[in-house]
Coordinates of C-alpha atoms in Angstrom, one line a residue:
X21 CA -57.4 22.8 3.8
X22 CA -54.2 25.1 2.6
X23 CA -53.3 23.8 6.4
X24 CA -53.3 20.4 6.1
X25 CA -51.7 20.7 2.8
X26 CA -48.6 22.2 4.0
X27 CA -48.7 19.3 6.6
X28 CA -48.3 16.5 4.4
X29 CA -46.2 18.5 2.7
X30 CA -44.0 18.7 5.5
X31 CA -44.5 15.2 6.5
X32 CA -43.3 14.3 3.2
X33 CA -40.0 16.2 2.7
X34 CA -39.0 15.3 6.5
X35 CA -38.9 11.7 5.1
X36 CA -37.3 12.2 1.8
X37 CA -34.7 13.8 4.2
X38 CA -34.6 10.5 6.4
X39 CA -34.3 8.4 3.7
X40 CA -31.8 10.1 2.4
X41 CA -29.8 10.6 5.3
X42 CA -30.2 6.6 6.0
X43 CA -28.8 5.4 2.4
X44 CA -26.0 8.2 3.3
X45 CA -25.4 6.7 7.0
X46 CA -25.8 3.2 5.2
X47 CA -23.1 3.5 2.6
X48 CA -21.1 0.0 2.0
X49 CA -17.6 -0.7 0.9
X50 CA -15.2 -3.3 0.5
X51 CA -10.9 -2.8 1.0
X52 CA -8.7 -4.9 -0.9
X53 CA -5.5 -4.4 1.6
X54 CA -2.6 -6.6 2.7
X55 CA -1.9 -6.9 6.0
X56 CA 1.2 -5.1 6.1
X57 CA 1.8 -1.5 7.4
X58 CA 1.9 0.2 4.3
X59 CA -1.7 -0.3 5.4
X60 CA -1.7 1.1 8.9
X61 CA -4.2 4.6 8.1
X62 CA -7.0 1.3 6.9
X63 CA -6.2 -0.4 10.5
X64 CA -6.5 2.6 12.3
X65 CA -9.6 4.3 10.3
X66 CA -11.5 1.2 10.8
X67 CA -10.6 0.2 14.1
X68 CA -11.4 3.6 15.3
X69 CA -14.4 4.4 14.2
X70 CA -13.3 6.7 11.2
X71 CA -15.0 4.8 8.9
X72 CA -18.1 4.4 10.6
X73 CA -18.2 8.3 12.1
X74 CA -18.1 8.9 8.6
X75 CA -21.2 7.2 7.8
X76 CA -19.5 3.8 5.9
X77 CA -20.0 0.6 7.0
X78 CA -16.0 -0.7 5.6
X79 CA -15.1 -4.4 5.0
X80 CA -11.8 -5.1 4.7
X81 CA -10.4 -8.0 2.7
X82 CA -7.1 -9.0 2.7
X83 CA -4.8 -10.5 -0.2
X84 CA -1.2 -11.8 -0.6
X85 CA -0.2 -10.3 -3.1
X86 CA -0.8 -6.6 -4.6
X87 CA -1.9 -7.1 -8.0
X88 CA -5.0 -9.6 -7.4
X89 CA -6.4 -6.4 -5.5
X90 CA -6.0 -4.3 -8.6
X91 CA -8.0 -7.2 -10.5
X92 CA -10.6 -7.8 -7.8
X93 CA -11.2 -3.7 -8.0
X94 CA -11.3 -3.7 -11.8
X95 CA -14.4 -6.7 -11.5
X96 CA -15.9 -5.3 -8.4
X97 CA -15.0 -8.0 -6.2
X98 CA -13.7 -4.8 -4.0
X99 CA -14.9 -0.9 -4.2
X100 CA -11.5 0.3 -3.2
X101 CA -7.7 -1.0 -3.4
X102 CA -5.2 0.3 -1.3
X103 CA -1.6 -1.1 -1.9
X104 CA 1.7 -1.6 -4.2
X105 CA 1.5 0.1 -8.0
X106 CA 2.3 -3.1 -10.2
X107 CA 2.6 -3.0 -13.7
X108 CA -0.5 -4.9 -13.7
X109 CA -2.7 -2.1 -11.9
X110 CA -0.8 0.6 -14.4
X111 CA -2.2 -1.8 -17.3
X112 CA -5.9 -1.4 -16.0
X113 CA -5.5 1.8 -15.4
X114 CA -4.6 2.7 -18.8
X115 CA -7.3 0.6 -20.1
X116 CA -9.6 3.4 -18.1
X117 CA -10.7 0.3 -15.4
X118 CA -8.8 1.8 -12.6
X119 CA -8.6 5.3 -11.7
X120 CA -5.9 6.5 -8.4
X121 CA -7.4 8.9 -5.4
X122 CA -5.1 9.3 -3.5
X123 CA -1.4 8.3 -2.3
X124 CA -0.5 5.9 0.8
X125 CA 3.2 4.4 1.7
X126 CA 6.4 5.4 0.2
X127 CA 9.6 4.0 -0.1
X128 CA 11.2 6.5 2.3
X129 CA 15.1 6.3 4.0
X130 CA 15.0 5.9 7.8
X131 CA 11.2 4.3 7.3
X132 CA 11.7 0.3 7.1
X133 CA 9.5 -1.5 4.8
X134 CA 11.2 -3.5 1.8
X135 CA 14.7 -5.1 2.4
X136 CA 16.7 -7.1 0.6
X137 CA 17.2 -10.6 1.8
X138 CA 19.7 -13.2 1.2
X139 CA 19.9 -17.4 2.0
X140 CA 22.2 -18.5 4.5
X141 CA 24.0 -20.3 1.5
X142 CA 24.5 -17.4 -0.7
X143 CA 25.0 -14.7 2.3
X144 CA 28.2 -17.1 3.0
X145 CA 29.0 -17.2 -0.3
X146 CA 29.7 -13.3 -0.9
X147 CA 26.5 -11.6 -1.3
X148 CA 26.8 -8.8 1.4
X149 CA 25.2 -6.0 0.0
X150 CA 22.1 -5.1 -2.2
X151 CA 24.1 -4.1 -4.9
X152 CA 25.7 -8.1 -5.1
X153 CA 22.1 -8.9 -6.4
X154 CA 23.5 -8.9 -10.1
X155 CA 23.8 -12.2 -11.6
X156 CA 21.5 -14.3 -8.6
X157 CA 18.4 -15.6 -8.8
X158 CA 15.9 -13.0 -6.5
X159 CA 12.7 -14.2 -5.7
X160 CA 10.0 -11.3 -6.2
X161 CA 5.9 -12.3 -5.7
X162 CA 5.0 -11.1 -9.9
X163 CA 6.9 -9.5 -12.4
X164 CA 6.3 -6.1 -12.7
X165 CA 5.4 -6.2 -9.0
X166 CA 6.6 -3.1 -6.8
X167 CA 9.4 -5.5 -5.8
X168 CA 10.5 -5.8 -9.6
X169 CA 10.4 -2.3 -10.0
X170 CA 12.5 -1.7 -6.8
X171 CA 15.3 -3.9 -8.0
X172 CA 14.8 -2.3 -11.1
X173 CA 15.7 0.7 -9.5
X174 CA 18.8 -0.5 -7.7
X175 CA 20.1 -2.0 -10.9
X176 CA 19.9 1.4 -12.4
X177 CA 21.8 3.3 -9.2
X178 CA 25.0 0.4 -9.4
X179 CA 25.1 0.3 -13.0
X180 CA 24.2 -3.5 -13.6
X181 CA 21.3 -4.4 -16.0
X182 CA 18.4 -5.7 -14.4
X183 CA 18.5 -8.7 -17.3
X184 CA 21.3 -10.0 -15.4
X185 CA 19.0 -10.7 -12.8
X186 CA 17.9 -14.1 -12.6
X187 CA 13.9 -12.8 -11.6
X188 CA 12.2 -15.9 -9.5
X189 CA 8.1 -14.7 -9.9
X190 CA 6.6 -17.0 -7.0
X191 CA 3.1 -15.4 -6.9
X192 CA 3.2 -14.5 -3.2
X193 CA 4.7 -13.4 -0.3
X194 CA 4.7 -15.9 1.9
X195 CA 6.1 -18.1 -1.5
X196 CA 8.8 -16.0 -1.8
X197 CA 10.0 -16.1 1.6
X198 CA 9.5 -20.0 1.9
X199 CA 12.0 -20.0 -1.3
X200 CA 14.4 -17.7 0.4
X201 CA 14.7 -20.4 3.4
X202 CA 14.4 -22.9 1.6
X203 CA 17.6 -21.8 -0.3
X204 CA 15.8 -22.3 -3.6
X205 CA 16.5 -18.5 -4.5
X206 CA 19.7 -16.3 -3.2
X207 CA 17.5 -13.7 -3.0
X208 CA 14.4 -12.0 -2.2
X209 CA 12.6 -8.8 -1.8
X210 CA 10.2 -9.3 1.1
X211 CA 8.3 -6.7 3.8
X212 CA 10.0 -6.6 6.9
X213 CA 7.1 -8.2 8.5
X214 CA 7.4 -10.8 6.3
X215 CA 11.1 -11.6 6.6
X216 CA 11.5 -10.6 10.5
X217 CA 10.4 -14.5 11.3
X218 CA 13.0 -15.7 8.8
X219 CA 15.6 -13.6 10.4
X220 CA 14.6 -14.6 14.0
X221 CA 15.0 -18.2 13.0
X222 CA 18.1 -17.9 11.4
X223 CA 16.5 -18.5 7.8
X224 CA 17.6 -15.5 6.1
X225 CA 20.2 -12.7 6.0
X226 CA 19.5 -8.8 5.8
X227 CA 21.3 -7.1 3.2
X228 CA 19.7 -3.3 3.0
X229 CA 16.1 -1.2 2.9
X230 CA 15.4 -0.6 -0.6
X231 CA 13.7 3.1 1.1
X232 CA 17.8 3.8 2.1
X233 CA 19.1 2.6 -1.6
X234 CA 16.0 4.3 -4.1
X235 CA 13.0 6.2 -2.2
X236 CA 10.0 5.7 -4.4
X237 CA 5.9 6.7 -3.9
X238 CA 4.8 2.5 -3.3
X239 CA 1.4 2.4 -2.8
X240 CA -1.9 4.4 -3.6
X241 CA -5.5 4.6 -3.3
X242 CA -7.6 3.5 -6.1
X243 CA -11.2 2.8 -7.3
X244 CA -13.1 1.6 -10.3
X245 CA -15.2 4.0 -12.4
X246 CA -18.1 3.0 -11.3
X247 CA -17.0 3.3 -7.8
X248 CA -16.2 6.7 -8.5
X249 CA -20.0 7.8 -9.1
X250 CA -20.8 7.4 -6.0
X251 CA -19.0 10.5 -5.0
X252 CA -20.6 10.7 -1.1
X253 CA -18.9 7.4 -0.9
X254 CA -15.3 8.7 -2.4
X255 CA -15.1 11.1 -0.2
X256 CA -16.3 9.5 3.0
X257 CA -13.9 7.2 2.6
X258 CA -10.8 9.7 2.2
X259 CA -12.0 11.7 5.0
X260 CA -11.8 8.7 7.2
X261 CA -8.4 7.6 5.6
X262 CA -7.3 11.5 6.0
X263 CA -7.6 11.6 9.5
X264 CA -6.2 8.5 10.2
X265 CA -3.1 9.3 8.0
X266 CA -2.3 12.5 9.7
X267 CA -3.2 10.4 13.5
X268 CA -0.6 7.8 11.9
X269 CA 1.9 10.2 11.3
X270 CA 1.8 12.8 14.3
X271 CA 1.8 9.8 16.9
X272 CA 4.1 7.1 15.4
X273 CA 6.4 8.2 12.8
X274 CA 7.2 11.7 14.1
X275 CA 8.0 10.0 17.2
X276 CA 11.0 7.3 15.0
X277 CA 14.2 6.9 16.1
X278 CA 17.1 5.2 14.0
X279 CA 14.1 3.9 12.1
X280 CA 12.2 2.0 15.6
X281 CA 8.8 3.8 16.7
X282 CA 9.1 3.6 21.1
X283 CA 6.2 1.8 22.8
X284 CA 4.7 4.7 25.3
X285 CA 1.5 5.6 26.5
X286 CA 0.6 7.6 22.9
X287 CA 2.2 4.7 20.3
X288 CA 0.8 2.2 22.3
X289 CA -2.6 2.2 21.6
X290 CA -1.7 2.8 17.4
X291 CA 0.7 -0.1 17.3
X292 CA -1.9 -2.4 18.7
X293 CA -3.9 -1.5 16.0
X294 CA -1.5 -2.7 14.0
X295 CA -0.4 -5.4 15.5
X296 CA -4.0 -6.8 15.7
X297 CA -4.3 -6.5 11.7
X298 CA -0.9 -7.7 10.4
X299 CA -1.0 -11.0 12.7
X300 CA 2.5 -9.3 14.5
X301 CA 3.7 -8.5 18.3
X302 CA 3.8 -5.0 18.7
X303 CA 7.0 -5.5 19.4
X304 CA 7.8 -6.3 15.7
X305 CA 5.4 -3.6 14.8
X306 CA 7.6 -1.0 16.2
X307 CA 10.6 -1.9 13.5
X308 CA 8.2 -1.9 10.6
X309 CA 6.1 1.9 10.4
X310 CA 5.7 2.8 6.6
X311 CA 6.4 6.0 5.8
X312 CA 2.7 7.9 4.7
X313 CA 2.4 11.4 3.9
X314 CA 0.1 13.1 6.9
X315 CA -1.7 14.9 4.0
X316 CA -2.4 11.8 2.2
X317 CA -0.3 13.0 -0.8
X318 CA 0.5 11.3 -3.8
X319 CA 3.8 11.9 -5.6
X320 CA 2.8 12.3 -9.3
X321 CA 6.0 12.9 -10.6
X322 CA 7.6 9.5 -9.4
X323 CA 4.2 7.9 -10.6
X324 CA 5.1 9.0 -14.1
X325 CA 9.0 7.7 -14.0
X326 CA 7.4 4.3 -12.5
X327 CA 5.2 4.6 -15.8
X328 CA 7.9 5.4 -18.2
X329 CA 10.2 2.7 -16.6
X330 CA 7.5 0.0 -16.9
X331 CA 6.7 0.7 -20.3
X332 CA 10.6 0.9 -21.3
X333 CA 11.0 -2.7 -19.6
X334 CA 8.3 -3.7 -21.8
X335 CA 6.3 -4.5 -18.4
X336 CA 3.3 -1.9 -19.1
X337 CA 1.4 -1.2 -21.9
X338 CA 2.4 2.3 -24.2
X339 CA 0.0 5.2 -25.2
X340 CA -0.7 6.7 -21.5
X341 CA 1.1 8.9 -18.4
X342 CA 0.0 9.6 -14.9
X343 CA -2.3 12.0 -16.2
X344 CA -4.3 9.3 -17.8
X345 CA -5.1 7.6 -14.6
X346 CA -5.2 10.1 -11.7
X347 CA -8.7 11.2 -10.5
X348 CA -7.4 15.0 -9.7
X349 CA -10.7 16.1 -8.2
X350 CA -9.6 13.8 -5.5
X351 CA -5.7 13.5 -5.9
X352 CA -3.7 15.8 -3.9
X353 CA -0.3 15.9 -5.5
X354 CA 3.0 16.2 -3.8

C-alpha cells in the first residue's frame, strides 16, 4: 500500500514537472521593432534560434515610427519594445506604464546610423554642413522623437537655438524622406537605410552622422509592468538578446573599417540576417551597423540628460529621472 502510494506520488510530481517545463518551453511574446539595424541583436536572436533555444516562441512586429511601439507596449498590443527613446515613451514611463531592461543602439562616431540630409534645392543653396540647419525647415517623424532630440543636441553644440528650427513632424519615416525629395522640407533626419535610396537616385544630399557631431544612448529595451511579472519570460528574452548582442558585436563591428563592415566568410552570414529583416542588399547593410554595447549596457547617465533636456523643452512631463523608470534588477548600467 505505502508502495503504491509513493507511486502515484511519483507519477504525480513527474507531471507537475512536465507541465511546468511545457508552459516554460511554451512562453509567447511579441517585439515591437523597426526594421532598421539599431535592431540587428532581434534579427539575429530570432533568426538563429536564440529565442527559441531559450524556450520563447518570439513574434516580431514591425512599426514606422518609434513611438507607436512605446504605445502598443503600454496597451499590450506588444510584450516588449525595442527602439528610439521619444519623449513620448519617457512620458509613459513616468506615468509607471513603461519600465526600461536594458540598452540597445547608440549614437556612436565611426558607427553610421542617423545623418543629416539636405534637398537638392537647399544643398545648392548653401546648406553644406549639419550645423547650416538653423533657420530651415527639417523634417523629423514626431516631435520629441529621437530625431528631435538629436537636433536638439546639435543646436546646443553650434550655439543656435533649436526654436530657430523650422521642425516639419511628418509622422514617419518613409514621410519624412518622401518630403525631403519632394523638396517640401530642406531638411531631414533619416536612418541611413532610409536615405541611402534617396541618395542613390540623386534625391537627397548628405550633410553629416549625428553619432560624429553628439554621441548619444538611442535606443533601449522596455516592457510593461505586467510584462515584467512574468520574470522567466524577462529573462529568457535578454539571454537570447545577450548573446546575440555580444555575436553582433565580436563578428561585425569589431571587424569596421572607416565606418563599412567587409563582407567575408564570418560577416556574411550576420549581414544576411540583416539584410533579410530591414528589406536592404547586404551590400547597403554593410554601411549601416549600429553601434550596440556587446554587454547589452544601457548608459544611464545620458538617459537622465535626455530626461532633463525633454522636460526643459517642455517635451516631457516633470516630477521623474532615470531612476523612476529603469527596472535595475535587469538593467546593467554603463
Amino acid at each position: 500500500m505505502i508502495g503504491m502510494v509513493r507511486l502515484v506520488l511519483a507519477g504525480l510530481v513527474a507531471i507537475m514537472v512536465m507541465g511546468t517545463a511545457r508552459a516554460e518551453d511554451g512562453l509567447k511574446a511579441k517585439i515591437g521593432v523597426l526594421r532598421l539595424s539599431s535592431s540587428a541583436p532581434v534579427f539575429i536572436a530570432q533568426d538563429k534560434g536564440y529565442f527559441r533555444d531559450a524556450g520563447l516562441e518570439v513574434e516580431l512586429k514591425f512599426f514606422d515610427a518609434a513611438q507607436p511601439i512605446a504605445v502598443a507596449t503600454t496597451s499590450g498590443d506588444v510584450d516588449f519594445g525595442i527602439t528610439a527613446f521619444t519623449a513620448g515613451l519617457y512620458n509613459l514611463a513616468g506615468k509607471g506604464t513603461l519600465k526600461v531592461i536594458g540598452g540597445m543602439s547608440r549614437e556612436k562616431a565611426g558607427y553610421p546610423l542617423i545623418g543629416y540630409f539636405a534637398s537638392n534645392k537647399a544643398y545648392a543653396a548653401g546648406l553644406k554642413t549639419p550645423k547650416d540647419l538653423a533657420g530651415k525647415r527639417v523634417a523629423v517623424t514626431q516631435v520629441g522623437s529621437s530625431f528631435h532630440y538629436s537636433l536638439g543636441l546639435l543646436a546646443d553644440k553650434y550655439g543656435f537655438k533649436l526654436a530657430e528650427v523650422k521642425i516639419v513632424p511628418l509622422q514617419s519615416l518613409s514621410n519624412a524622406a518622401a518630403a525631403l525629395k519632394g523638396e517640401t522640407v530642406d531638411a531631414a533626419l533619416l536612418p541611413v537605410s532610409t536615405a541611402r535610396k534617396l541618395m542613390d537616385e540623386g534625391g537627397a544630399k548628405f550633410l553629416g552622422w549625428v553619432g560624429d557631431e553628439t554621441p548619444w544612448q538611442l535606443g533601449a529595451v522596455f516592457a510593461s509592468p505586467k510584462t515584467l511579472t512574468n520574470r522567466a519570460l524577462v529573462t529568457k528574452l535578454l539571454g537570447a538578446l545577450a548573446k546575440a548582442d555580444r555575436e553582433y558585436h565580436d563578428v561585425i563591428l569589431a571587424a569596421m573599417k572607416g565606418g563599412v563592415a567587409p563582407i567575408n566568410e564570418q560577416t556574411r552570414p550576420l549581414l544576411e540576417i540583416v539584410a533579410k529583416y530591414t528589406n536592404l542588399p547586404v551590400e547597403q547593410v554593410v554601411g549601416n551597423c549600429a553601434y550596440i554595447d556587446p554587454d547589452g549596457k544601457l548608459d544611464v547617465t545620458n538617459v537622465d540628460n535626455q530626461i532633463k533636456w525633454l522636460q526643459e523643452q517642455g517635451f516631457a512631463d516633470k516630477g521623474f529621472n532615470a531612476d523612476a523608470i529603469i527596472a535595475k534588477e535587469y538593467v546593467k548600467a554603463d
